[in-house]
CSV table of C-alpha atoms in Angstrom, one decimal:
chain,number,residue,atom,x,y,z
V,1,MET,CA,56.1,78.4,62.4
V,2,LYS,CA,56.0,81.6,60.4
V,3,ARG,CA,59.1,83.7,60.0
V,4,LEU,CA,59.4,87.2,61.2
V,5,SER,CA,61.7,90.0,60.0
V,6,MET,CA,63.6,91.4,63.0
V,7,ILE,CA,66.9,92.6,64.1
V,8,ASN,CA,69.5,90.2,62.8
V,9,HIS,CA,72.3,91.1,63.7
V,10,ALA,CA,74.5,69.4,77.2
V,11,LYS,CA,75.2,53.4,83.6
V,12,LYS,CA,71.8,55.7,82.6
V,13,MET,CA,71.3,57.8,85.7
V,14,THR,CA,74.9,58.8,86.0
V,15,ILE,CA,75.0,60.1,82.5
V,16,ALA,CA,71.7,62.0,82.8
V,17,CYS,CA,72.9,63.6,86.0
V,18,ALA,CA,76.2,64.7,84.5
V,19,ILE,CA,74.4,66.3,81.6
V,20,LEU,CA,72.1,68.2,83.9
V,21,ALA,CA,75.0,69.4,86.1
V,22,ALA,CA,76.9,70.6,83.0
V,23,SER,CA,74.0,72.7,81.9
V,24,VAL,CA,74.1,74.9,85.1
V,25,SER,CA,76.2,78.0,84.2
V,26,PHE,CA,76.2,79.8,87.5
V,27,GLY,CA,77.8,78.8,90.8
V,28,ALA,CA,76.7,79.0,94.4
V,29,SER,CA,76.8,82.4,95.9
V,30,ALA,CA,78.4,83.2,99.3
V,31,PHE,CA,75.5,85.6,99.9
V,32,ALA,CA,71.9,84.5,100.2
V,33,PHE,CA,68.6,86.4,100.5
V,34,SER,CA,66.6,84.7,103.2
V,35,ASP,CA,63.3,85.2,101.4
V,36,LEU,CA,64.5,83.4,98.2
V,37,LYS,CA,65.3,80.1,99.9
V,38,GLY,CA,64.0,77.3,97.7
V,39,SER,CA,63.0,79.6,94.9
V,40,PRO,CA,64.1,78.5,91.3
V,41,ALA,CA,65.5,82.0,91.0
V,42,GLU,CA,67.6,81.9,94.1
V,43,ALA,CA,71.0,81.2,92.6
V,44,LYS,CA,70.6,83.7,89.8
V,45,ILE,CA,69.5,86.6,92.0
V,46,ASN,CA,72.1,85.8,94.7
V,47,ALA,CA,74.8,85.8,91.9
V,48,LEU,CA,73.7,89.2,90.7
V,49,GLN,CA,73.8,90.5,94.3
V,50,THR,CA,77.3,89.0,94.9
V,51,LYS,CA,78.6,90.9,91.8
V,52,GLY,CA,77.1,94.1,93.2
V,53,LEU,CA,74.7,94.4,90.3
V,54,ILE,CA,71.4,94.4,92.3
V,55,ASN,CA,70.4,95.0,95.9
V,56,GLY,CA,67.6,93.8,98.2
V,57,VAL,CA,65.1,96.0,99.9
V,58,THR,CA,66.9,95.5,103.2
V,59,HIS,CA,70.0,93.5,104.2
V,60,GLY,CA,69.1,89.8,103.5
V,61,LYS,CA,65.7,90.5,102.1
V,62,PHE,CA,65.0,90.7,98.3
V,63,ALA,CA,61.1,90.9,98.4
V,64,PRO,CA,60.7,88.8,95.2
V,65,LYS,CA,56.9,89.4,94.9
V,66,PHE,CA,57.1,93.2,95.3
V,67,LYS,CA,56.1,95.1,92.2
V,68,LEU,CA,58.8,97.0,90.4
V,69,THR,CA,58.8,100.8,89.8
V,70,PHE,CA,60.3,102.5,86.8
V,71,GLY,CA,63.1,103.8,89.0
V,72,GLN,CA,64.0,100.3,90.2
V,73,ALA,CA,63.6,98.8,86.7
V,74,VAL,CA,66.0,101.3,85.1
V,75,GLN,CA,68.6,100.7,87.9
V,76,PHE,CA,68.2,96.9,87.4
V,77,ILE,CA,68.8,97.1,83.7
V,78,VAL,CA,71.6,99.6,83.8
V,79,SER,CA,73.5,97.8,86.6
V,80,GLY,CA,72.6,94.2,85.5
V,81,LEU,CA,73.8,94.7,81.9
V,82,GLU,CA,76.6,97.0,83.1
V,83,LEU,CA,75.7,99.9,80.7
V,84,LYS,CA,78.3,102.6,80.7
V,85,SER,CA,77.9,106.4,80.8
V,86,GLN,CA,78.5,107.8,77.4
V,87,PRO,CA,80.4,111.1,76.5
V,88,SER,CA,78.2,114.1,75.9
V,89,ASN,CA,79.9,114.9,72.5
V,90,GLY,CA,79.6,118.6,73.2
V,91,SER,CA,76.0,118.5,74.4
V,92,SER,CA,75.1,120.6,77.4
V,93,PHE,CA,72.8,117.8,78.6
V,94,SER,CA,74.8,116.1,81.4
V,95,LYS,CA,72.3,115.3,84.2
V,96,ALA,CA,69.1,113.3,84.5
V,97,SER,CA,66.9,116.4,84.9
V,98,ASP,CA,68.0,117.6,81.4
V,99,TYR,CA,66.0,114.6,80.0
V,100,PHE,CA,63.3,113.8,82.5
V,101,ASP,CA,60.8,116.2,84.2
V,102,LYS,CA,60.2,114.0,87.2
V,103,VAL,CA,63.7,112.6,87.9
V,104,SER,CA,65.5,114.6,90.6
V,105,ASP,CA,69.2,114.7,90.2
V,106,LYS,CA,69.5,113.9,93.9
V,107,ALA,CA,67.5,110.7,93.5
V,108,TRP,CA,69.4,107.4,94.0
V,109,PHE,CA,68.3,106.3,90.5
V,110,ALA,CA,69.2,109.5,88.7
V,111,PRO,CA,72.6,108.2,87.4
V,112,ALA,CA,70.9,105.1,86.0
V,113,PHE,CA,68.3,107.2,84.2
V,114,LEU,CA,71.0,109.4,82.6
V,115,THR,CA,73.0,106.3,81.5
V,116,ALA,CA,69.9,104.6,80.1
V,117,LYS,CA,69.1,107.7,78.1
V,118,GLN,CA,72.7,108.0,76.8
V,119,ASN,CA,72.5,104.3,75.7
V,120,GLY,CA,69.3,104.9,73.7
V,121,LEU,CA,66.7,103.4,75.9
V,122,SER,CA,63.3,104.9,75.0
V,123,LEU,CA,62.2,106.5,78.3
V,124,ASP,CA,59.7,109.3,77.9
V,125,ARG,CA,60.5,112.7,79.3
V,126,SER,CA,57.4,112.5,81.5
V,127,VAL,CA,58.2,109.0,82.9
V,128,ASN,CA,57.3,108.7,86.6
V,129,PRO,CA,60.2,106.9,88.4
V,130,ASN,CA,57.7,105.9,91.2
V,131,GLY,CA,55.1,104.5,88.8
V,132,MET,CA,54.8,100.8,88.1
V,133,ILE,CA,56.3,99.2,85.0
V,134,THR,CA,54.6,96.4,83.1
V,135,ARG,CA,56.2,93.2,81.9
V,136,ALA,CA,56.0,94.4,78.3
V,137,GLN,CA,57.6,97.8,79.1
V,138,PHE,CA,60.4,96.2,81.0
V,139,ALA,CA,61.1,93.6,78.2
V,140,HIS,CA,61.2,96.5,75.7
V,141,LEU,CA,63.8,98.4,77.7
V,142,LEU,CA,65.8,95.2,78.3
V,143,THR,CA,66.0,94.5,74.6
V,144,GLN,CA,67.1,98.1,73.9
V,145,ALA,CA,69.8,97.7,76.5
V,146,LEU,CA,71.1,94.5,74.8
V,147,ILE,CA,71.1,96.2,71.4
V,148,SER,CA,73.0,99.2,72.8
V,149,LYS,CA,75.9,96.9,73.6
V,150,ARG,CA,76.3,95.7,70.0
V,151,ASP,CA,74.3,94.0,67.3
V,152,PHE,CA,73.8,90.3,67.7
V,153,PRO,CA,72.5,87.4,65.7
V,154,VAL,CA,69.0,85.9,66.5
V,155,THR,CA,66.9,83.2,64.9
V,156,GLU,CA,63.8,84.4,63.1
V,157,MET,CA,61.2,82.1,64.5
V,158,TYR,CA,57.8,83.8,65.1
V,159,PHE,CA,56.2,83.2,68.5
V,160,SER,CA,52.4,83.6,68.7
V,161,ILE,CA,51.6,85.5,71.9
V,162,ALA,CA,48.0,84.8,72.8
V,163,ASP,CA,47.6,88.1,74.7
V,164,GLY,CA,49.9,90.2,72.7
V,165,ASP,CA,47.7,91.3,69.7
V,166,LYS,CA,47.3,94.9,70.9
V,167,LEU,CA,50.9,95.6,71.8
V,168,PRO,CA,52.7,98.4,69.9
V,169,ALA,CA,54.8,97.0,67.0
V,170,GLU,CA,58.2,98.0,68.6
V,171,ILE,CA,57.3,96.3,71.9
V,172,ALA,CA,56.0,93.2,70.1
V,173,ASN,CA,59.3,93.0,68.1
V,174,SER,CA,61.3,93.3,71.4
V,175,LEU,CA,59.3,90.3,72.8
V,176,GLN,CA,60.1,88.3,69.7
V,177,ILE,CA,63.8,89.0,70.1
V,178,LEU,CA,63.8,88.0,73.8
V,179,LEU,CA,61.8,84.8,73.0
V,180,ASN,CA,64.1,83.8,70.2
V,181,THR,CA,67.1,84.3,72.5
V,182,HIS,CA,65.4,82.3,75.3
V,183,ILE,CA,65.8,85.2,77.8
V,184,ILE,CA,62.0,85.2,78.4
V,185,SER,CA,59.4,82.4,77.8
V,186,LEU,CA,55.7,82.2,77.3
V,187,GLU,CA,53.4,80.8,80.0
V,188,ALA,CA,50.5,78.3,79.6
V,189,GLY,CA,48.3,79.0,76.6
V,190,SER,CA,51.1,81.0,75.0
V,191,LYS,CA,50.4,83.9,77.3
V,192,PHE,CA,52.8,86.6,78.4
V,193,ARG,CA,50.7,88.8,80.6
V,194,PRO,CA,52.2,91.9,79.0
V,195,ASN,CA,50.2,94.5,80.9
V,196,ASP,CA,50.8,93.0,84.4
V,197,VAL,CA,53.2,94.9,86.5
V,198,ILE,CA,56.5,93.0,86.6
V,199,THR,CA,57.7,91.7,90.0
V,200,ARG,CA,61.2,92.0,91.4
V,201,VAL,CA,61.9,88.3,90.9
V,202,GLU,CA,60.7,88.3,87.3
V,203,ALA,CA,62.8,91.3,86.4
V,204,ALA,CA,65.9,90.0,88.2
V,205,VAL,CA,65.8,86.7,86.4
V,206,TRP,CA,65.4,88.3,83.0
V,207,VAL,CA,68.3,90.6,83.7
V,208,TYR,CA,70.5,87.7,84.8
V,209,ASP,CA,69.6,85.7,81.6
V,210,ALA,CA,70.1,88.8,79.4
V,211,ALA,CA,73.5,89.4,81.1
V,212,GLU,CA,74.5,85.8,80.4
V,213,PHE,CA,73.4,86.1,76.8
V,214,ALA,CA,75.4,89.3,76.4
V,215,GLN,CA,78.5,87.7,77.8
V,216,LYS,CA,78.3,84.6,75.6
V,217,VAL,CA,76.8,85.9,72.4
V,218,ILE,CA,77.3,89.6,71.7
V,219,VAL,CA,80.4,89.7,69.6
V,220,PRO,CA,83.2,92.2,70.3
V,221,ALA,CA,84.0,94.7,67.6
V,222,ASN,CA,87.2,92.8,66.6
V,223,GLN,CA,85.4,89.5,65.9
V,224,THR,CA,83.2,88.2,63.2
V,225,PRO,CA,79.9,86.5,64.3
V,226,ALA,CA,79.4,82.9,63.4
V,227,PRO,CA,76.7,82.4,60.7
V,228,VAL,CA,73.3,81.2,61.8
V,229,TYR,CA,73.0,77.4,61.2
V,230,ASP,CA,69.6,76.3,62.6
V,231,LYS,CA,69.5,73.0,60.8
V,232,ALA,CA,71.4,70.1,62.5
V,233,GLU,CA,71.3,66.4,61.5
V,234,VAL,CA,70.5,64.2,64.5
V,235,SER,CA,71.8,60.6,64.7
V,236,VAL,CA,71.1,58.1,67.5
V,237,VAL,CA,73.3,55.0,68.2
V,238,LYS,CA,72.9,52.7,71.2
V,239,ALA,CA,75.9,53.2,73.5
V,240,ALA,CA,75.1,50.9,76.4
V,241,ASP,CA,72.1,49.3,78.0
V,242,GLY,CA,69.5,52.1,78.3
V,243,VAL,CA,71.8,54.8,77.0
V,244,ASN,CA,72.0,56.3,73.5
V,245,LYS,CA,74.8,58.2,71.9
V,246,VAL,CA,73.3,61.3,70.2
V,247,SER,CA,75.3,63.2,67.5
V,248,LEU,CA,74.4,66.6,66.1
V,249,THR,CA,76.0,67.5,62.8
V,250,VAL,CA,76.0,70.9,61.0
V,251,ASN,CA,77.1,71.0,57.4
V,252,ASN,CA,78.3,73.9,55.1
V,253,LEU,CA,80.4,75.7,57.7
V,254,PRO,CA,82.8,78.2,56.1
V,255,HIS,CA,86.0,76.4,57.3
V,256,PRO,CA,87.2,73.9,60.0
V,257,GLY,CA,87.6,76.6,62.6
V,258,TYR,CA,83.9,76.6,63.4
V,259,GLY,CA,82.6,74.0,65.8
V,260,LEU,CA,79.5,73.0,67.8
V,261,LEU,CA,78.7,73.2,71.4
V,262,VAL,CA,75.8,71.7,73.5
V,263,GLU,CA,74.6,74.6,75.6
V,264,ARG,CA,72.0,72.7,77.6
V,265,ILE,CA,69.5,69.9,77.5
V,266,GLU,CA,65.9,70.3,78.4
V,267,PHE,CA,64.1,67.1,79.5
V,268,ARG,CA,60.3,67.5,78.9
V,269,LYS,CA,57.4,65.6,80.3
V,270,ASP,CA,56.5,64.2,76.8
V,271,LYS,CA,59.9,62.3,76.9
V,272,THR,CA,61.5,64.7,74.4
V,273,ALA,CA,65.0,65.9,75.1
V,274,VAL,CA,65.6,69.3,73.5
V,275,ILE,CA,69.3,69.7,72.8
V,276,TYR,CA,70.2,73.4,72.6
V,277,TYR,CA,73.3,73.8,70.5
V,278,SER,CA,75.3,76.7,69.1
V,279,VAL,CA,78.0,77.2,66.5
V,280,THR,CA,81.3,78.4,68.0
V,281,LEU,CA,83.6,81.0,66.5
V,282,PRO,CA,87.1,80.1,65.2
V,283,ASP,CA,90.2,81.1,67.2
V,284,PRO,CA,91.1,84.5,65.9
V,285,ASP,CA,94.8,83.8,66.3
V,286,LYS,CA,94.8,80.7,64.0
V,287,ILE,CA,94.7,80.5,60.2
V,288,TYR,CA,92.2,77.9,58.7
V,289,PRO,CA,91.9,76.5,55.2
V,290,GLN,CA,89.0,78.1,53.4
V,291,VAL,CA,87.1,74.8,52.7
V,292,ILE,CA,83.5,74.1,53.4
V,293,SER,CA,83.4,71.9,56.5
V,294,LYS,CA,81.0,70.2,58.9
V,295,ALA,CA,81.1,69.9,62.7
V,296,THR,CA,79.7,67.3,65.1
V,297,VAL,CA,79.0,67.4,68.8
V,298,VAL,CA,78.1,64.3,70.8
V,299,THR,CA,76.1,63.8,74.0
V,300,TYR,CA,74.4,60.9,75.7
V,301,LEU,CA,70.8,60.4,76.7
V,302,SER,CA,68.6,57.8,78.3
V,303,ASP,CA,67.0,55.7,75.5
V,304,ASP,CA,63.5,56.6,76.7
V,305,TYR,CA,64.0,60.2,75.5
V,306,LYS,CA,63.6,61.3,71.9
V,307,PRO,CA,66.3,63.9,71.0
V,308,VAL,CA,65.4,67.1,69.2
V,309,ALA,CA,68.0,69.7,68.1
V,310,GLN,CA,67.3,73.4,68.8
V,311,TYR,CA,69.7,76.2,67.6
V,312,VAL,CA,70.7,79.1,69.9
V,313,PRO,CA,73.0,82.0,68.8
V,314,ALA,CA,76.7,81.5,68.5
V,315,VAL,CA,79.1,81.4,71.4
V,316,PRO,CA,82.6,83.0,71.0
V,317,ALA,CA,85.4,80.4,71.0
V,318,LYS,CA,87.5,80.4,74.1
């Protein structure tokens, strides 16, 4: 694929099941929306609700297929990514109506609009909070919200979006960032449906994944991000009948404090197992010899799958 200049900043069945279980990062929620039962998004949305980051349309109902308004979208993003109100620095602009012509200061979403503006989200003064928001517009605001938290590293792989040729450059760039960070994905035929109004379930899943990304990857001010190492050597050795031991190795790490982590494994219909890995940060409380090093991480796969390594941005060491 082409490269694009943009913001840089885990007996056979037992092993396979263990890998799959390890790749699930969220737990079961005590609360459950009744109209999400059986949905692939159920656990993520219920987790957001349990944390008090999003609400349903009524008690126990989320209305996943309802279309999202700008007011709801801004509230989703500000709450889901836990954006904080910023000091005015002497400015007299201290309420939503100072920035937006159609946002009443008494509206339930007014504080979210004010916080969004303070964090640099590009909302027009004339935005209609009751108007519908498209998938592309929501993705753009979500990217800006992530960037407002702090710069973060992303790979520079270019994704060809079949129906994205007429998008403004800044929105197209936001989509590339979200695709590279695996927060969003393309549909069949490399389509994104950028001009379709986003649904509540789509928006909530993106917000959940963005919040997970922010928690894992966006580096605090007192830490140094791990370099991007998107080339890993893959070796396969038979471990048992029907099971292979797969090792990923990354060379040229700055020192022995850096390591590798298998984030998740995606088993595809073509019998490819995509192993998503990241480079972990060194322990800030330890001193390491400054010698070029390598790191290896091991996982196990059924021997009828072909392993492929895929880099994802670094995860801070715990």
